[in-house]
Coordinates of C-alpha atoms and ligand atoms in Angstrom, one line a residue:
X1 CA 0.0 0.0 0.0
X2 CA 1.4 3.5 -1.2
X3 CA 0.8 6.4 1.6
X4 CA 0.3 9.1 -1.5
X5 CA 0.2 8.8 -5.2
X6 CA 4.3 7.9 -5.6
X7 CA 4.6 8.2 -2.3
X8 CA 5.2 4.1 -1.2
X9 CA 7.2 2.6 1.7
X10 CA 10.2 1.3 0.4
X11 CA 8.8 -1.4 -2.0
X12 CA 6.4 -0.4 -4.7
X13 CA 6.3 -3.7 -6.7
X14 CA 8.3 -7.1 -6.2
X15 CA 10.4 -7.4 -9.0
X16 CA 11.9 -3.8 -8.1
X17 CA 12.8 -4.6 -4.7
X18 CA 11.6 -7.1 -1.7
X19 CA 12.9 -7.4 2.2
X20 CA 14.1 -10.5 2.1
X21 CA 15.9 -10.1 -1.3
X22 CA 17.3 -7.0 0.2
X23 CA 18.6 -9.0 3.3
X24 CA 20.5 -11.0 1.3
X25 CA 21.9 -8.3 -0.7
X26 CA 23.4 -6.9 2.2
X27 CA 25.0 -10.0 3.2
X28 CA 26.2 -10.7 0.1
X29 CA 27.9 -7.5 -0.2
X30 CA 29.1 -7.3 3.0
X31 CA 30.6 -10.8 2.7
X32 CA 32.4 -9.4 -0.7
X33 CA 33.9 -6.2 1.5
X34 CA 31.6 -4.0 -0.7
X35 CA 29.2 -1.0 -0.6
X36 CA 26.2 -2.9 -3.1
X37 CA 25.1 -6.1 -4.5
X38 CA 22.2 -7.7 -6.7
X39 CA 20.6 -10.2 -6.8
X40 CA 19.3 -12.2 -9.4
X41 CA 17.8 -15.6 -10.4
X42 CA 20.8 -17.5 -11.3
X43 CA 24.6 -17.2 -12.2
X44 CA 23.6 -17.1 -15.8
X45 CA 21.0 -14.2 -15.2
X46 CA 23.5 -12.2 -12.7
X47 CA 26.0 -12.8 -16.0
X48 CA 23.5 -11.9 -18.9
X49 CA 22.3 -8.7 -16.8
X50 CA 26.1 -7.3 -16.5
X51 CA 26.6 -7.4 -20.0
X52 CA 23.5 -5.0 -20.8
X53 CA 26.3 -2.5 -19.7
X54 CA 27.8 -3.2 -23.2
X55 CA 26.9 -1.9 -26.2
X56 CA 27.1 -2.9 -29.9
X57 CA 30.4 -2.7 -31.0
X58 CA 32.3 -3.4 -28.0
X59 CA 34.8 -5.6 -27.5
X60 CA 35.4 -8.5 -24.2
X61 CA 38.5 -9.8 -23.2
X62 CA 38.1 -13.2 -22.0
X63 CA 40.1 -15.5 -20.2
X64 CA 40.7 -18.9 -22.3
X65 CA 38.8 -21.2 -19.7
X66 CA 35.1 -20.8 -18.2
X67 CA 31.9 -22.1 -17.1
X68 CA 30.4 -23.6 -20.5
X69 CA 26.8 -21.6 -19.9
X70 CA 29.1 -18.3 -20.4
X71 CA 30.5 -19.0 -23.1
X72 CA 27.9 -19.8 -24.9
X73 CA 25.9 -17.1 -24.2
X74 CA 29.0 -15.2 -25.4
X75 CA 29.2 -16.9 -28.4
X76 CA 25.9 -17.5 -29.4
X77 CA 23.9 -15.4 -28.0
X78 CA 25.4 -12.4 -27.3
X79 CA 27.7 -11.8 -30.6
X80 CA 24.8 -11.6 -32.4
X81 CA 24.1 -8.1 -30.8
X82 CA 27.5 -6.5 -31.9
X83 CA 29.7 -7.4 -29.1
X84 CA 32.7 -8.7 -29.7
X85 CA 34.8 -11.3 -27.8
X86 CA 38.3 -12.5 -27.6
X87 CA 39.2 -15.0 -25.5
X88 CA 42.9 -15.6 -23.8
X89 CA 45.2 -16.8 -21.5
X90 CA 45.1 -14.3 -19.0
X91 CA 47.9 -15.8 -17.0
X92 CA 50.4 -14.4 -19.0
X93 CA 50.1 -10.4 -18.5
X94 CA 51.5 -10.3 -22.2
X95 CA 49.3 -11.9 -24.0
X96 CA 45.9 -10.3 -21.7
X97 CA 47.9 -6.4 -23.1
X98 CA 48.3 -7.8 -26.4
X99 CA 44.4 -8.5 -26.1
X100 CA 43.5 -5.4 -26.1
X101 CA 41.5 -3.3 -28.4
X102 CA 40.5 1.0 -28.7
X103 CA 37.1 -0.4 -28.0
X104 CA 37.7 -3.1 -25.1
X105 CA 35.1 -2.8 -22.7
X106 CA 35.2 -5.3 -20.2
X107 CA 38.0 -7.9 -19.3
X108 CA 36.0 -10.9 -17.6
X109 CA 37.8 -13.6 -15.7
X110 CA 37.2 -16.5 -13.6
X111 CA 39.4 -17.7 -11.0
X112 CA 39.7 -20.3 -10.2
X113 CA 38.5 -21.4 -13.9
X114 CA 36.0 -23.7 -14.6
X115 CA 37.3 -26.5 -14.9
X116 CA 40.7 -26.3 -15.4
X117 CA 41.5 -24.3 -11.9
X118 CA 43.1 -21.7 -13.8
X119 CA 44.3 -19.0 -11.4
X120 CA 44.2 -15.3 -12.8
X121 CA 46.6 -12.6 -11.2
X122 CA 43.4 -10.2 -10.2
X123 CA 45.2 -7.2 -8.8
X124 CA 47.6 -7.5 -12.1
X125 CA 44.5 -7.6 -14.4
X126 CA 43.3 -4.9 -12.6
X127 CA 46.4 -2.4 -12.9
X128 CA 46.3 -3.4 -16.3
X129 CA 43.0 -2.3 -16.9
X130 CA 43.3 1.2 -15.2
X131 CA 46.6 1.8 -17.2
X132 CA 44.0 2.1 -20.6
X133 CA 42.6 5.1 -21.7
X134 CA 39.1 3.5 -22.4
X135 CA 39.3 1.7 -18.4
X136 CA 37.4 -1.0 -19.4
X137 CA 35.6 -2.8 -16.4
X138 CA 37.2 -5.5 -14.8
X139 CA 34.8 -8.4 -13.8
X140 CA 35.2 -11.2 -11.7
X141 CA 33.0 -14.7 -11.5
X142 CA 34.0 -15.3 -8.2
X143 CA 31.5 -18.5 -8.0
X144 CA 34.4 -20.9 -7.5
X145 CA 36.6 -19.4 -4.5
X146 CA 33.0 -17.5 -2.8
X147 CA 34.0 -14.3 -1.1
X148 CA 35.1 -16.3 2.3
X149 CA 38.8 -17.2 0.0
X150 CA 38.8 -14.4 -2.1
X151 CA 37.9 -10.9 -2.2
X152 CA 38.5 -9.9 -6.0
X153 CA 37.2 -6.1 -5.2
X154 CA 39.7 -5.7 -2.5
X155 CA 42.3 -6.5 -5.2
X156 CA 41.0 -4.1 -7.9
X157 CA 38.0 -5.7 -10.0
X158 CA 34.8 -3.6 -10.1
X159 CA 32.1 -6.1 -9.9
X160 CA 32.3 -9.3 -8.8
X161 CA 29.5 -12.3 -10.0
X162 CA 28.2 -15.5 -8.3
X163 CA 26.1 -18.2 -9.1
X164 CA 25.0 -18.3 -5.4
X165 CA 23.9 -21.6 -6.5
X166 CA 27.1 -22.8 -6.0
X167 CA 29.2 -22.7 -2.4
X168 CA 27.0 -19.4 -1.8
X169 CA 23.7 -21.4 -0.7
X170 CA 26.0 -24.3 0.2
X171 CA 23.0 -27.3 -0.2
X172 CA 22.2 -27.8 -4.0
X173 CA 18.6 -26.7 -3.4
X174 CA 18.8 -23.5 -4.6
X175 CA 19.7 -21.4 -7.8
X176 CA 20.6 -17.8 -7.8
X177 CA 22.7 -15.2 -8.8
X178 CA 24.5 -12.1 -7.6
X179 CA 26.6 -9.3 -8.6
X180 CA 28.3 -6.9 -6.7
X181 CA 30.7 -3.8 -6.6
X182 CA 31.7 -0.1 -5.0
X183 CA 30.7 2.1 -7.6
X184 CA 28.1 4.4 -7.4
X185 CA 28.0 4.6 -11.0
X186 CA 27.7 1.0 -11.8
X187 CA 25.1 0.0 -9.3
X188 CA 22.7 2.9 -10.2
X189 CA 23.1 1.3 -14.0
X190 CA 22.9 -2.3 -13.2
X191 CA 20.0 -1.6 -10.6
X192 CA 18.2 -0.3 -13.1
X193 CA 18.6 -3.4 -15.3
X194 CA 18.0 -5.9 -13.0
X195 CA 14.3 -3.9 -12.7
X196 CA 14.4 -3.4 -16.1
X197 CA 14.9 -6.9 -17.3
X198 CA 13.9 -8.9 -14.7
X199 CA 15.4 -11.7 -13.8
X200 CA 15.5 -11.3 -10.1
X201 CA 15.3 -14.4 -7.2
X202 CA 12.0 -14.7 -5.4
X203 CA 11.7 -14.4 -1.8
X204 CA 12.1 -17.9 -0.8
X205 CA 15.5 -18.8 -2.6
X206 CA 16.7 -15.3 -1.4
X207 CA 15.7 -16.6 2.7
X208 CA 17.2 -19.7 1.3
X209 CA 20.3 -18.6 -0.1
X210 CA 20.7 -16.7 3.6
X211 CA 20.0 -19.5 5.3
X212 CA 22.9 -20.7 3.5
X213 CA 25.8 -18.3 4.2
X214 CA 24.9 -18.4 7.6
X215 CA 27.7 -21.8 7.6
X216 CA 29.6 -20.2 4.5
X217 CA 33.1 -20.1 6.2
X218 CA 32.6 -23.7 8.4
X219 CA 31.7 -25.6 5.2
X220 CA 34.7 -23.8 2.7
X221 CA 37.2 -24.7 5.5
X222 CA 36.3 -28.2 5.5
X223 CA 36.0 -27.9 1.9
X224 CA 39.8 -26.8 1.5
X225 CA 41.0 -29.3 4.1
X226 CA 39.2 -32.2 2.4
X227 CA 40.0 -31.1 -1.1
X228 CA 43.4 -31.1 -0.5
X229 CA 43.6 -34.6 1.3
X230 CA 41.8 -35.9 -1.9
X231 CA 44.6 -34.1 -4.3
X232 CA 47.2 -35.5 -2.5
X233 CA 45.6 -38.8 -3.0
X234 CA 45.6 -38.8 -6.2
X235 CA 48.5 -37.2 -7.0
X236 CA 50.4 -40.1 -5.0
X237 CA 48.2 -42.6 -7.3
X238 CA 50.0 -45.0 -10.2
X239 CA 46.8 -44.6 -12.2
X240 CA 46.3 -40.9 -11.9
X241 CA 47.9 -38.5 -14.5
X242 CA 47.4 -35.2 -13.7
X243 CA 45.9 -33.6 -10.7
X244 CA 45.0 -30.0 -11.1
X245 CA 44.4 -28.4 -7.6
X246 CA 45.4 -24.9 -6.4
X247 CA 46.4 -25.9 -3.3
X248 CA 49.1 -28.4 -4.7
X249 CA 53.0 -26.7 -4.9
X250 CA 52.8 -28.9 -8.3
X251 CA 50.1 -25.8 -9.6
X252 CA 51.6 -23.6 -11.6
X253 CA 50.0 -20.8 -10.3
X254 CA 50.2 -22.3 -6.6
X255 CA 52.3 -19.3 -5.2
X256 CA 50.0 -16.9 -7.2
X257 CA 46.8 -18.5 -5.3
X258 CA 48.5 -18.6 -2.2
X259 CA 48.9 -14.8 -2.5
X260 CA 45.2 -13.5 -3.9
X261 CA 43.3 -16.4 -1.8
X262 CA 42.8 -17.6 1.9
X263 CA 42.8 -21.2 0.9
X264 CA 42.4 -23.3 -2.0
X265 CA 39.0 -24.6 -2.3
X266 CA 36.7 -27.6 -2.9
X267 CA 37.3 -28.1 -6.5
X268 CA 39.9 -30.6 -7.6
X269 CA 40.1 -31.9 -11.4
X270 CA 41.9 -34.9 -13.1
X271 CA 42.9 -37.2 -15.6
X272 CA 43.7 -41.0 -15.2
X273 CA 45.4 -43.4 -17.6
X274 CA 43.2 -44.7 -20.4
X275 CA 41.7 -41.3 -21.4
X276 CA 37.8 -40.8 -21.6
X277 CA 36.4 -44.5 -21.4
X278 CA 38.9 -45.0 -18.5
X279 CA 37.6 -41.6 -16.6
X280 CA 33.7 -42.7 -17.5
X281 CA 34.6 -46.1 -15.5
X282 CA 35.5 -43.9 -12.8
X283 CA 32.6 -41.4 -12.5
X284 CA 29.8 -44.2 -12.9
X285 CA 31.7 -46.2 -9.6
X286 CA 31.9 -44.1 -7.0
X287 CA 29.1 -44.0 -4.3
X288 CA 29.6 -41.2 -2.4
X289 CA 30.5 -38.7 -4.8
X290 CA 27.5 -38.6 -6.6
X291 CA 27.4 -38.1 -10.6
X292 CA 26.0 -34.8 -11.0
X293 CA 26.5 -31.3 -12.5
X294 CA 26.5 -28.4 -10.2
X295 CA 29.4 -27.9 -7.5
X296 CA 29.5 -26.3 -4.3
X297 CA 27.4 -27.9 -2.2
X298 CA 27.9 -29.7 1.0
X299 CA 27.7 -33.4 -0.6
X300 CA 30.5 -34.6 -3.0
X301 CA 29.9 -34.6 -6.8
X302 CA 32.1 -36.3 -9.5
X303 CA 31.5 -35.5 -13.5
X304 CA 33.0 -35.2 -16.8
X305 CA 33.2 -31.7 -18.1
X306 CA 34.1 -32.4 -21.9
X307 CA 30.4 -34.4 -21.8
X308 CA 28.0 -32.7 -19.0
X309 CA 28.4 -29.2 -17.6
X310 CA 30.7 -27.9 -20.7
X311 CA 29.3 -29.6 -23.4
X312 CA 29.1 -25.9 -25.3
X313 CA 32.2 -25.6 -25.2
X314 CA 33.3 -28.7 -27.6
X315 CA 35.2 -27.9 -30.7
X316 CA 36.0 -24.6 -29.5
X317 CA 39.3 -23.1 -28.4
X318 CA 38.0 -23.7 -24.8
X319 CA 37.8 -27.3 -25.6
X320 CA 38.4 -29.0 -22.0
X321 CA 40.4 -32.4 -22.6
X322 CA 37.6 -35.5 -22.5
X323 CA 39.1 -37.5 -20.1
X324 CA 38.6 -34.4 -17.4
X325 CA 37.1 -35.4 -14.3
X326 CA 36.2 -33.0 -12.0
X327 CA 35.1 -32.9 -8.5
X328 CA 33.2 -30.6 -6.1
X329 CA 34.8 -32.3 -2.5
X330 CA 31.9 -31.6 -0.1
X331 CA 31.8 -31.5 3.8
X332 CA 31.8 -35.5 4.4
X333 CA 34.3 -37.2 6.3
X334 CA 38.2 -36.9 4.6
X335 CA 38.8 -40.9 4.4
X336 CA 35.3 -41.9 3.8
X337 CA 35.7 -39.6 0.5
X338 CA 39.7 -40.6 -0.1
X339 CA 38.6 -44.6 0.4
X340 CA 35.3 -44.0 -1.9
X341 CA 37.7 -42.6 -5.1
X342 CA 40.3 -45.7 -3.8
X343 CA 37.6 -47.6 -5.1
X344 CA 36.1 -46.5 -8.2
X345 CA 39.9 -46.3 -9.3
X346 CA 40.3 -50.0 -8.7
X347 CA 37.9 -51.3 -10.7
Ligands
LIG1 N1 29.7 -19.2 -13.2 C1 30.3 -20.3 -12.9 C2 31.8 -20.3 -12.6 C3 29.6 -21.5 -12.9 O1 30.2 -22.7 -12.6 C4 28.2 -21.5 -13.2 C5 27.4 -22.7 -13.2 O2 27.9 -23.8 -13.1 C6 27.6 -20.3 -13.5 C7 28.4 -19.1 -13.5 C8 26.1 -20.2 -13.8 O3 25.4 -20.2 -12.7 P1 23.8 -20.7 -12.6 O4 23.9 -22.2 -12.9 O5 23.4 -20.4 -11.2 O6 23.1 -20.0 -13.7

């Protein structure tokens, strides 16, 4: 109910703005260190909205490994409204310079990557950035370290995005979105898109995604401490190849995560001898990690990238090897998981 003609009480209508929605915006930002976030109805949404800052004709620096969902709708949805994309390995400050165009808008990173664990110097992107004359706006899909192990604002980004549905609301029963920065500027334009498009969270999976980050640093601690119990399993293992885990000194980037991030993580991928049919052996034997898309949640998931969650991204340059196995390492107990992957390696 309005008291006058325009004159309402906070909230006029529910996709502009809801209490409980606003509860959870202010937790999110204060979790990221920050003045305002967003919220939205999943990662995807959160991503989609942010690049309605864009315009036709303007150019994306990418990094060279991401979520599948974004780089499709890169790809195929969004290049055919004018924008431009050019994706690259933005580990090498060189190459990210070289990158760079007169009309480069936005450089928009991951870190770590989906699913290759990539980790992306933030504060050197950042410099990097500010150094051009056009500033283009750094962005930051946070989803993977949540704002508990990294802070990417702090270290020079302008927004930061989550798929809350990830480590954010912690229980895989939830999907969600965020986005979320310092500038005045920037939140006054992407406030008015999230209103003016629409894809905002109800009220329940905003009091849901609360509920969630309520436990946010318990569960990422056990997360890190169990993740890196199950990489030094398998990197001691005869059958195991490659293990890709931040935390490991074997990372190439390890010293480089060590700096930007608290701890490493839940997310561990790998390759085992006998390629793809080998790693499919694997996947369909374990019984505690569950085969399943989505990450973050307080169970243990096992999958194949190359054939479920970056599917999208097959024949591309982003082409993930199809014997990648990736985990999200949940809360359970460290030799229950360790013994469960034992297993499903034996077979
Ligand atoms: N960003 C990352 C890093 C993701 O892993 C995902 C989903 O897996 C998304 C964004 C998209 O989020 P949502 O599934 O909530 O739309």
């Amino acid at each position: 109910m309005q008291d006058d003609l325009g004159q309402h009480k906070g909230y006029e209508y529910a996709r502009t703005g809801n209490p409980t929605r606003t509860a959870m915006e202010q937790c999110l930002a204060e979790l990221e260190g920050a003045r305002y976030a967003l919220g939205f109805a999943s990662g995807m949404a959160a991503i989609a909205t942010t690049m309605y800052l864009l315009k036709q004709g303007d150019h994306v620096v990418a990094g060279d490994d991401a979520y599948g969902g974004t780089y499709r709708l890169f790809t195929r949805v969004l290049s055919q409204y004018g924008l431009e994309f050019t994706f690259t390995d933005l580990t090498d400050l060189q190459k990210t310079k070289a990158a760079l165009r007169p009309n480069t808008r936005m450089i928009w990173l991951e870190t770590p990557t989906n699913p290759l664990l990539k980790i992306f110097d933030i504060a050197g992107i950042a410099r990097l950035a500010a150094q051009m004359p056009t500033r283009p706006i750094v962005v930051v899909d946070n989803t993977f370290a949540s704002p508990y192990l990294q802070q990417p604002l702090a270290l020079g980004a302008d927004l930061v995005v989550h798929s809350t549905t990830k480590y954010i609301g912690g229980h895989s029963d939830v999907i969600g979105g965020a986005v979320i920065m310092n500038d005045e500027e920037l939140h006054r334009r992407l406030k008015f898109l999230q209103n003016a498009a629409g894809a905002v969270p109800g009220p329940h999976d905003a009091w849901l995604t609360l509920r969630g980050m309520k436990t946010l640093a318990l569960r990422m601690d056990q997360h890190g401490r169990n993740a890196l119990a199950v990489a030094r399993f398998l990197e001691d293992h005869p059958q195991v190849t490659r293990v890709i885990y931040p935390g490991l000194e074997s990372h190439p980037q390890h010293e480089l995560a060590q700096k930007q991030m608290r701890n490493f993580g839940g997310m561990v991928s790998f390759e085992v001898q006998g390629g793809a049919e080998a790693a499919r052996a694997v996947v369909t034997h374990t019984r505690l990690f569950a085969l399943a898309e989505s990450l973050g949640g307080v169970e243990s998931l096992i999958e194949m990238p190359a054939a479920m969650t970056h599917l999208s991204v097959q024949g591309s340059p982003l082409e993930v090897p199809a014997g990648l196995i990736r985990l999200s390492v949940g809360i359970e107990d460290e030799q229950d998981l360790i013994e469960d992957l034992a297993m499903a390696l034996a077979r």
